[in-house]
XYZ file of C-alpha atoms in Angstrom:
587
model
C -8.003 21.890 -29.499
C -6.833 21.272 -32.979
C -5.874 24.888 -33.620
C -3.906 24.589 -30.307
C -2.207 21.485 -31.269
C -1.229 22.965 -34.705
C 0.257 25.942 -32.924
C 2.331 23.753 -30.521
C 3.799 21.363 -33.081
C 4.598 23.873 -35.874
C 7.491 22.445 -38.317
C 10.065 25.139 -36.658
C 9.188 23.948 -33.055
C 11.282 20.870 -33.146
C 8.460 18.675 -31.973
C 7.065 15.693 -33.992
C 3.295 16.484 -34.897
C 1.284 13.445 -34.345
C 0.636 11.618 -37.532
C -3.038 11.036 -37.110
C -3.459 14.992 -37.279
C -1.490 15.406 -40.154
C -3.165 12.572 -42.051
C -6.475 14.154 -41.286
C -5.582 17.612 -42.644
C -3.602 15.911 -45.623
C -6.972 14.097 -46.589
C -9.110 17.432 -46.246
C -6.777 19.045 -48.434
C -6.786 16.254 -50.826
C -10.616 16.657 -51.164
C -10.252 20.278 -51.475
C -8.032 19.722 -54.373
C -5.261 21.643 -52.642
C -2.484 19.368 -54.036
C 0.509 21.115 -52.649
C -0.675 21.251 -49.248
C -2.094 17.559 -49.425
C 1.265 16.116 -50.556
C 3.235 17.983 -48.013
C 1.019 16.879 -45.041
C 0.843 13.225 -46.359
C 4.572 13.137 -46.502
C 4.900 14.490 -43.158
C 2.332 12.416 -41.737
C 4.118 9.258 -43.034
C 7.665 10.597 -41.615
C 6.020 11.304 -38.435
C 4.581 7.695 -38.095
C 7.835 6.276 -38.925
C 9.645 8.503 -36.292
C 7.099 7.414 -33.807
C 7.745 3.590 -34.261
C 11.298 4.062 -34.339
C 11.233 6.027 -31.137
C 8.884 3.397 -29.401
C 11.274 0.593 -30.575
C 14.531 2.578 -29.412
C 12.884 3.346 -26.033
C 11.691 -0.103 -25.136
C 15.254 -1.650 -25.984
C 17.190 1.245 -24.060
C 14.868 0.924 -21.088
C 15.005 -2.768 -21.163
C 18.781 -2.171 -20.423
C 18.617 0.600 -18.114
C 15.889 -0.605 -15.928
C 15.703 -4.105 -16.592
C 14.895 -7.045 -14.011
C 18.018 -8.759 -12.599
C 17.133 -12.153 -11.488
C 14.138 -13.308 -9.346
C 13.299 -11.099 -6.629
C 14.084 -12.408 -3.125
C 11.249 -13.249 -0.779
C 9.622 -12.170 1.351
C 10.273 -8.405 0.049
C 9.637 -9.412 -3.713
C 6.689 -6.923 -4.106
C 8.319 -3.536 -3.487
C 11.703 -4.729 -5.249
C 9.372 -5.797 -8.449
C 7.315 -2.610 -8.545
C 10.209 -0.393 -7.973
C 11.735 -1.894 -11.256
C 8.230 -1.383 -12.895
C 8.140 2.025 -11.938
C 11.713 2.822 -12.979
C 10.979 1.322 -16.395
C 7.782 3.437 -16.755
C 9.763 6.554 -15.850
C 12.589 5.663 -18.279
C 9.992 5.074 -20.979
C 8.212 8.442 -20.429
C 11.086 10.305 -20.389
C 12.727 8.637 -23.375
C 9.549 9.110 -25.507
C 9.044 12.634 -24.468
C 12.581 13.427 -25.203
C 12.420 11.795 -28.633
C 8.919 13.023 -29.553
C 9.429 16.508 -28.047
C 5.920 16.164 -26.577
C 3.629 14.175 -24.280
C 3.636 10.458 -25.748
C 0.092 10.105 -25.202
C -0.791 12.715 -27.708
C 0.648 10.484 -30.336
C -2.073 7.624 -29.898
C -4.324 7.265 -32.774
C -7.607 5.368 -33.285
C -7.525 1.672 -34.359
C -8.945 2.731 -38.044
C -6.078 5.304 -38.342
C -3.432 2.859 -37.347
C -4.806 0.268 -39.952
C -4.791 2.907 -42.560
C -1.010 3.379 -42.005
C -0.345 -0.491 -41.648
C -2.074 -0.915 -45.054
C -0.234 2.001 -46.634
C -3.393 3.977 -47.308
C -1.770 7.535 -47.137
C 0.446 6.460 -50.301
C -2.913 6.138 -52.334
C -3.798 9.842 -51.664
C -0.315 11.044 -51.963
C 0.311 9.509 -55.492
C -2.615 11.492 -56.722
C -1.613 14.615 -55.391
C 1.821 14.361 -56.630
C 0.407 13.282 -60.110
C -1.538 16.379 -60.219
C 1.614 18.223 -59.432
C 3.420 16.914 -62.177
C 5.925 14.968 -59.945
C 5.617 11.903 -62.048
C 8.518 9.811 -60.691
C 7.529 10.551 -57.078
C 3.925 9.694 -58.053
C 5.046 6.245 -59.348
C 6.901 5.458 -56.151
C 4.098 6.179 -54.056
C 1.570 4.346 -55.995
C 3.845 1.431 -56.233
C 4.411 1.422 -52.536
C 0.739 1.265 -52.073
C 0.233 -1.443 -54.727
C 2.901 -3.795 -53.218
C 0.754 -3.844 -50.079
C -2.457 -3.967 -51.832
C -2.064 -5.912 -55.117
C -5.870 -6.840 -55.181
C -6.822 -3.053 -55.644
C -8.208 -2.963 -59.001
C -8.303 0.891 -59.392
C -4.512 1.105 -58.436
C -3.726 -1.925 -60.733
C -5.331 0.257 -63.621
C -3.518 3.269 -62.360
C -0.070 1.212 -62.291
C -0.779 0.145 -66.005
C -1.160 3.763 -67.060
C 1.982 4.833 -65.237
C 3.889 2.039 -67.142
C 2.550 3.382 -70.484
C 3.526 7.183 -69.666
C 6.174 8.616 -71.668
C 8.962 9.641 -69.344
C 8.505 7.219 -66.561
C 11.771 5.900 -65.310
C 11.693 1.961 -64.583
C 13.432 2.730 -61.166
C 10.651 4.814 -60.210
C 8.842 1.754 -59.606
C 10.302 1.257 -56.056
C 8.919 0.218 -52.640
C 9.283 2.983 -50.302
C 8.559 0.693 -47.357
C 10.427 -2.190 -48.616
C 11.292 -4.923 -45.836
C 14.982 -6.091 -46.534
C 14.491 -9.664 -45.429
C 11.755 -10.561 -48.057
C 14.026 -9.665 -50.953
C 16.942 -11.598 -49.409
C 14.550 -14.653 -48.759
C 12.898 -14.563 -52.153
C 16.405 -14.144 -53.980
C 17.678 -17.239 -51.811
C 14.902 -19.410 -52.604
C 15.275 -18.782 -56.249
C 18.955 -19.717 -56.074
C 18.169 -22.730 -54.012
C 15.490 -23.800 -56.900
C 18.200 -23.526 -59.553
C 20.894 -25.321 -57.566
C 22.922 -22.591 -56.531
C 23.236 -23.383 -53.185
C 26.407 -21.420 -51.877
C 24.586 -17.979 -53.367
C 21.224 -19.227 -51.729
C 22.863 -19.857 -48.233
C 24.314 -16.296 -48.290
C 21.007 -14.824 -49.057
C 18.899 -17.010 -46.662
C 21.612 -16.365 -43.753
C 21.056 -12.513 -44.436
C 17.360 -13.155 -44.389
C 17.028 -15.183 -41.197
C 19.234 -12.491 -39.306
C 16.925 -9.736 -40.550
C 13.937 -11.819 -39.829
C 15.195 -12.188 -35.964
C 15.815 -8.440 -35.934
C 12.136 -7.670 -37.161
C 10.913 -9.963 -34.586
C 12.530 -8.128 -31.901
C 11.141 -4.870 -33.199
C 7.864 -6.331 -33.452
C 8.012 -7.604 -29.763
C 9.078 -4.079 -28.515
C 5.969 -2.462 -30.085
C 3.839 -5.093 -27.916
C 4.882 -3.264 -24.860
C 3.204 -0.337 -25.684
C -0.414 0.764 -25.096
C -2.877 -2.287 -25.848
C -6.437 -1.933 -26.907
C -9.183 -4.052 -25.156
C -12.592 -4.252 -26.794
C -13.916 -6.114 -23.968
C -13.063 -3.827 -21.013
C -15.750 -3.420 -18.579
C -16.673 -0.263 -16.682
C -15.375 -1.749 -13.368
C -11.675 -1.763 -13.299
C -10.012 -5.077 -11.996
C -7.932 -5.371 -9.280
C -4.088 -4.851 -9.232
C -3.048 -8.263 -9.717
C -5.959 -9.012 -12.248
C -5.406 -5.931 -14.009
C -1.423 -6.669 -14.324
C -2.169 -10.391 -15.614
C -4.546 -9.268 -18.009
C -2.321 -6.794 -19.627
C 0.828 -8.997 -19.461
C -0.966 -12.006 -21.222
C -2.173 -9.484 -23.941
C 1.422 -8.364 -24.330
C 2.420 -12.169 -24.454
C -0.205 -12.738 -27.210
C 0.972 -9.782 -29.398
C 4.324 -11.070 -29.046
C 3.519 -14.481 -30.206
C 1.795 -13.082 -33.017
C 4.900 -11.343 -34.295
C 5.976 -14.627 -35.973
C 3.047 -14.148 -38.411
C 3.845 -10.465 -38.807
C 7.037 -10.806 -39.885
C 6.169 -13.843 -42.016
C 3.409 -12.066 -44.074
C 4.698 -10.514 -47.123
C 3.391 -7.005 -48.022
C 0.238 -7.576 -50.277
C -0.263 -11.102 -48.840
C -3.174 -12.175 -46.444
C -1.656 -15.424 -45.129
C 1.707 -15.851 -43.511
C 4.517 -18.137 -45.113
C 4.264 -21.422 -43.272
C 6.746 -22.084 -40.576
C 8.949 -19.092 -41.544
C 11.946 -19.414 -39.355
C 12.018 -23.324 -39.470
C 11.940 -23.369 -43.167
C 15.074 -20.899 -43.368
C 16.775 -23.621 -41.367
C 15.646 -26.392 -43.423
C 16.473 -24.747 -46.659
C 19.985 -23.763 -45.270
C 20.741 -27.329 -44.202
C 20.116 -28.591 -47.473
C 22.293 -25.757 -49.192
C 25.294 -26.236 -46.912
C 24.927 -30.236 -47.476
C 25.013 -29.548 -51.040
C 28.216 -27.613 -51.019
C 29.711 -30.170 -48.509
C 29.758 -27.897 -45.587
C 28.732 -30.274 -43.209
C 29.710 -28.378 -39.977
C 27.172 -25.588 -40.910
C 24.551 -28.167 -42.273
C 24.812 -30.099 -39.014
C 24.257 -26.756 -37.005
C 21.271 -26.078 -38.955
C 19.720 -29.404 -38.733
C 20.106 -29.002 -34.982
C 18.634 -25.922 -34.844
C 15.548 -27.154 -36.998
C 15.177 -30.150 -34.610
C 14.475 -27.632 -31.848
C 11.090 -27.017 -33.473
C 10.513 -30.604 -34.701
C 12.657 -32.971 -32.440
C 10.885 -36.020 -33.777
C 11.365 -35.407 -37.504
C 12.713 -38.658 -38.750
C 14.456 -37.308 -41.975
C 16.228 -34.457 -40.139
C 17.351 -36.804 -37.274
C 18.834 -39.313 -39.971
C 20.974 -36.603 -41.299
C 22.296 -35.558 -37.818
C 23.283 -39.195 -37.390
C 25.100 -38.919 -40.732
C 26.711 -35.574 -39.943
C 28.043 -36.813 -36.590
C 29.682 -39.780 -38.237
C 31.421 -37.648 -40.899
C 32.468 -34.870 -38.328
C 33.713 -37.369 -35.993
C 33.181 -38.205 -32.244
C 35.056 -35.171 -31.109
C 32.987 -32.616 -32.915
C 30.446 -30.705 -31.037
C 27.326 -30.138 -32.979
C 24.755 -27.819 -31.313
C 22.017 -25.693 -32.411
C 22.469 -21.852 -32.963
C 22.516 -19.947 -29.924
C 19.944 -17.267 -31.203
C 17.661 -20.007 -32.280
C 17.924 -21.649 -28.804
C 17.027 -18.408 -27.152
C 13.922 -17.852 -29.506
C 12.551 -21.360 -29.121
C 13.113 -21.202 -25.167
C 11.376 -17.767 -24.831
C 8.466 -18.679 -27.204
C 7.890 -21.783 -24.952
C 8.080 -19.883 -22.013
C 5.392 -17.549 -23.199
C 3.192 -20.089 -24.419
C 3.283 -21.754 -21.275
C 2.142 -18.552 -19.315
C -0.339 -18.058 -22.081
C -2.047 -21.340 -21.898
C -1.979 -21.393 -17.773
C -3.952 -18.019 -18.183
C -6.282 -19.424 -20.799
C -6.832 -22.584 -18.748
C -7.304 -20.718 -15.295
C -8.413 -17.305 -15.958
C -10.348 -17.663 -19.373
C -9.978 -16.213 -22.675
C -8.670 -17.720 -25.993
C -5.316 -18.191 -27.615
C -4.833 -18.938 -31.447
C -1.189 -20.455 -31.389
C 0.609 -19.212 -34.432
C 3.174 -21.993 -34.613
C 2.289 -25.561 -35.638
C 5.501 -26.741 -33.872
C 4.096 -26.114 -30.452
C 4.904 -29.305 -28.337
C 1.775 -31.479 -27.679
C 2.737 -31.622 -23.918
C 2.937 -27.997 -23.325
C -0.879 -27.675 -23.977
C -3.230 -28.409 -20.846
C -5.532 -31.335 -21.274
C -8.491 -29.334 -21.129
C -7.516 -27.233 -24.114
C -6.036 -29.920 -26.498
C -9.351 -30.471 -28.376
C -9.878 -26.882 -28.800
C -6.342 -26.324 -29.926
C -6.519 -29.029 -32.443
C -9.712 -27.404 -33.965
C -8.201 -23.840 -33.905
C -5.242 -25.311 -36.042
C -7.463 -27.052 -38.646
C -9.660 -23.987 -38.914
C -6.544 -21.720 -39.357
C -5.221 -24.466 -41.965
C -8.464 -24.199 -44.080
C -8.635 -20.473 -43.615
C -4.911 -20.325 -45.194
C -5.981 -22.515 -47.956
C -8.820 -20.429 -48.807
C -6.713 -17.166 -48.804
C -4.165 -18.847 -50.866
C -6.805 -19.809 -53.438
C -7.962 -16.228 -53.491
C -4.627 -14.506 -53.741
C -3.784 -17.249 -56.881
C -7.018 -16.420 -58.437
C -6.988 -12.761 -58.103
C -9.505 -10.371 -56.694
C -11.964 -10.224 -59.568
C -14.154 -13.391 -59.554
C -16.857 -12.215 -62.019
C -16.180 -12.951 -65.604
C -17.305 -10.752 -68.538
C -17.459 -7.348 -66.434
C -15.571 -4.309 -67.925
C -14.662 -0.923 -66.427
C -16.385 1.511 -68.790
C -15.318 4.703 -66.939
C -12.610 4.955 -64.180
C -11.797 7.786 -61.799
C -9.873 9.952 -64.068
C -12.632 10.018 -66.853
C -15.236 10.574 -64.080
C -13.031 13.819 -62.750
C -12.623 12.517 -59.110
C -11.398 9.554 -56.986
C -13.349 6.484 -55.916
C -15.590 6.640 -58.845
C -16.080 3.827 -61.767
C -18.643 2.820 -64.191
C -18.789 -1.134 -64.891
C -20.613 -2.710 -67.768
C -21.989 -6.147 -68.073
C -22.637 -6.662 -64.457
C -25.897 -8.609 -65.368
C -26.903 -10.332 -68.631
C -29.874 -8.872 -70.709
C -32.217 -11.812 -69.685
C -31.428 -11.003 -65.891
C -32.107 -7.349 -66.359
C -35.542 -8.477 -67.983
C -36.276 -10.795 -65.318
C -35.714 -8.156 -62.454
C -37.725 -5.641 -64.526
C -40.629 -8.100 -64.710
C -40.260 -8.436 -60.851
C -40.948 -4.967 -60.328
C -43.876 -4.729 -62.713
C -45.466 -7.652 -60.850
C -44.827 -5.947 -57.543
C -47.551 -3.698 -58.682
C -46.971 -0.204 -58.125
C -45.434 -0.801 -54.313
C -44.050 2.240 -52.970
C -41.763 0.136 -50.482
C -38.846 2.392 -49.055
C -40.654 5.919 -49.859
C -43.151 6.006 -46.929
C -46.106 5.918 -49.267
C -44.988 8.779 -51.396
C -45.176 8.542 -54.983
C -42.920 11.655 -56.020
C -40.475 12.019 -53.283
C -37.992 14.260 -55.174
C -40.090 15.808 -57.920
C -43.678 16.281 -58.944
C -42.865 15.557 -62.435
C -41.616 11.942 -61.864
C -43.586 9.027 -60.128
C -41.146 6.681 -58.257
C -42.073 2.967 -57.366
C -39.669 1.112 -54.888
C -39.161 -2.528 -53.687
C -36.743 -3.614 -50.942
C -35.112 -7.279 -50.967
C -37.230 -7.986 -47.923
C -40.616 -6.846 -49.488
C -39.649 -8.928 -52.777
C -39.066 -12.089 -50.611
C -42.395 -11.385 -48.653
C -44.480 -11.235 -52.042
C -42.660 -14.234 -53.230
C -43.663 -16.038 -50.080
C -47.384 -14.753 -50.740
C -47.141 -16.117 -54.291
C -47.442 -12.509 -55.645
C -44.146 -12.620 -57.383
C -41.852 -15.369 -58.891
C -39.476 -16.773 -56.266
C -36.681 -16.987 -58.917
C -37.146 -13.219 -59.704
C -36.939 -12.420 -55.855
C -33.962 -14.413 -55.390
C -32.382 -12.768 -58.489
C -32.880 -9.491 -57.056
C -30.997 -10.528 -53.910
C -28.155 -12.160 -56.017
C -27.740 -8.909 -57.991
C -27.681 -6.891 -54.945
C -24.944 -9.335 -53.361
C -22.906 -9.393 -56.722
C -22.975 -5.502 -56.946
C -21.538 -5.445 -53.225
C -18.752 -7.733 -54.065
C -17.614 -5.890 -57.234
C -17.504 -2.745 -55.199
C -15.603 -4.387 -52.333
C -13.231 -5.886 -54.919
C -12.650 -2.785 -56.670
C -12.308 -0.195 -53.803
C -11.560 -2.093 -50.654
C -10.057 -5.521 -51.181
C -9.548 -7.349 -48.032
C -12.085 -5.297 -46.254
C -15.463 -6.446 -46.001
C -18.485 -3.950 -47.105
C -21.862 -4.409 -45.468
C -25.427 -3.356 -46.750
C -27.102 -0.272 -45.663
C -29.905 -0.371 -47.939
C -30.887 -2.055 -51.283
C -33.762 -0.454 -53.455
C -35.327 -1.614 -56.741
C -36.557 1.614 -58.139
C -38.653 2.469 -60.999
C -38.721 6.051 -61.985
C -41.447 7.253 -64.642
C -41.914 10.613 -66.259
C -45.401 11.883 -65.522
C -47.076 12.227 -69.110
C -47.650 15.931 -70.221
C -45.762 17.241 -67.256
C -42.253 17.500 -68.868
C -42.264 20.685 -71.073
C -39.823 23.444 -69.821
C -38.521 21.203 -67.144
C -35.337 22.905 -65.319
C -35.343 20.789 -62.278
C -33.230 17.685 -61.671
C -34.799 14.180 -61.376
C -32.688 13.959 -58.124
C -31.027 17.084 -56.495
C -27.190 16.914 -56.517
C -26.325 15.280 -53.345
C -23.735 12.907 -51.618
C -25.397 10.029 -49.546
C -22.867 10.303 -46.487
C -22.192 13.839 -45.931
C -23.768 17.434 -46.312
C -22.514 19.228 -49.438
C -21.420 22.689 -48.705
C -20.615 24.059 -52.319
C -19.447 27.548 -51.110
C -17.066 26.035 -48.748
C -16.033 23.153 -51.165
C -16.765 20.818 -48.411
C -18.807 17.908 -47.612
C -19.610 17.570 -43.971
C -19.811 14.120 -42.712
C -22.759 14.657 -40.170
C -26.302 13.792 -39.782
C -28.949 13.937 -41.200
C -26.720 12.418 -43.982
C -26.342 8.696 -43.899
C -22.875 9.032 -42.146
C -22.365 5.205 -42.189
C -22.353 4.629 -45.737
C -18.996 4.538 -47.385
C -20.020 3.685 -51.069
C -23.164 4.112 -53.041
C -23.789 2.226 -56.335
C -26.663 2.388 -58.945
C -27.250 -0.725 -61.282
C -29.162 0.399 -64.419
C -31.458 -2.300 -65.767
C -32.440 -0.649 -68.991
C -31.204 1.982 -71.351
C -34.540 2.774 -73.377
C -35.095 6.312 -71.598
C -34.399 9.915 -71.935
C -32.726 11.811 -69.067
C -32.162 10.374 -65.835
C -28.391 10.014 -66.373
C -26.045 10.081 -63.322
C -23.499 12.783 -63.351
C -20.747 14.119 -61.084
C -20.447 17.943 -60.460
C -17.536 19.842 -59.097
C -17.612 20.857 -55.336
C -18.635 24.418 -56.376
C -20.649 23.755 -58.961
C -24.351 25.637 -59.297
């Protein structure tokens, strides 16, 4: 099937190749160190993804005009009239997408994991390495910067960015975000001007930002009308109206979430509080300071649509009406009125569905009127709002303190020094005394072969292996065989190692343990002369190494569910037993 698709969507065919296929081939070329092909495929994947989103947004908007719903359907013939428009809209979307993509739209549906990779700009991480290897330094810097903007807690990329800055010949303008969102630059510039009392300049930038934010909201809402994933779907399909209701509510929830989507700056986890009302609040004050009371009043009236009981703003409205005179008309902006009315209508439908059909809804807006929420859901709504507030506080603290919460740990060797990506060596993970305490635990366990199924020499007859899992250590502590403190220290060291790897390689994504093993390896006395074997054969934990094909196949019996493996050395008074990496075709 893959070969057939590649033939159908060759570059000269005028058809858009699905971005997930391009991405998969690009990553394969990357790990095969075929840098020209990797760079080309990854760039084409990013272009394909961008074109797909543009096509979906354009078709949703166009078909809304061409096959829209005009007024409420008249009874009693509402059903055929309603579904006639539904079918027309579906036909319009299918034809439009097929025309713009040059292929069946369903071929462009990717897994949620791939979608998240593109949302988090993961392809740029691979792309910057490929471009660097091709000596295309300025393009590599732009790709790296684009990834780093969205992933500022990625420590490996932070180190790469520092190296790029120190390299001779790198232009300052190369540090640009290839996926920059226009309204964030305007918003932040406007806030900066506002903070230094340059209110006229601030108002200009904030107006641009507000206009762009509302456009971005429409784009986001249009994408909500596409295919929806439902992890709770049961085998039995619901009836016609139940299915329509469930899907429609899912679309409405997605649309409501768009306000958080546009209010979350790339690289941040939490959204800017009250993003649209805050624009109006800042604009009101800026216009007031430059004595443009008509526009200040308009912004105040618009702000009051969100918070109609806000006393300070109500006082300002009284003053503006007095200053502008009785004949002056002060009304809220039409686009803000439409936004609020539409949002409230959607919330009303969602809360009705939650109350009568079940489900949950985390309202993204703190300004939702209390009377809109059903009595049976008000307590739950308050709990959700408080939970969200606390989570935002935690996230804010994390974003301020940075990703690495362990002091004293240093990077001894990075991926460049280790001749491959996703590799690192840390030092000072544990103190000397902590290492000694864990070694004491291993000795106190007394030759346990836990984790090796009773085999003392599982890898080579020249060495003896003794293992201890965290569970076994805690069981021995409970029996009084080992010290409780030492057993807990093993658990602590394991968790600390997990957090370090998580912070360095996957900030924002949680890693989970597959296996933790305390291992003592001892050379068999008198059996070391003339040894040519390895202490542990060259291998990869999560794939099967094929040196001839320069591939590593992620399939059983390899531990395919593992993403990262780490070794924490507790002592250095030994010969041999060092960890090393080979080339894929090494013998």
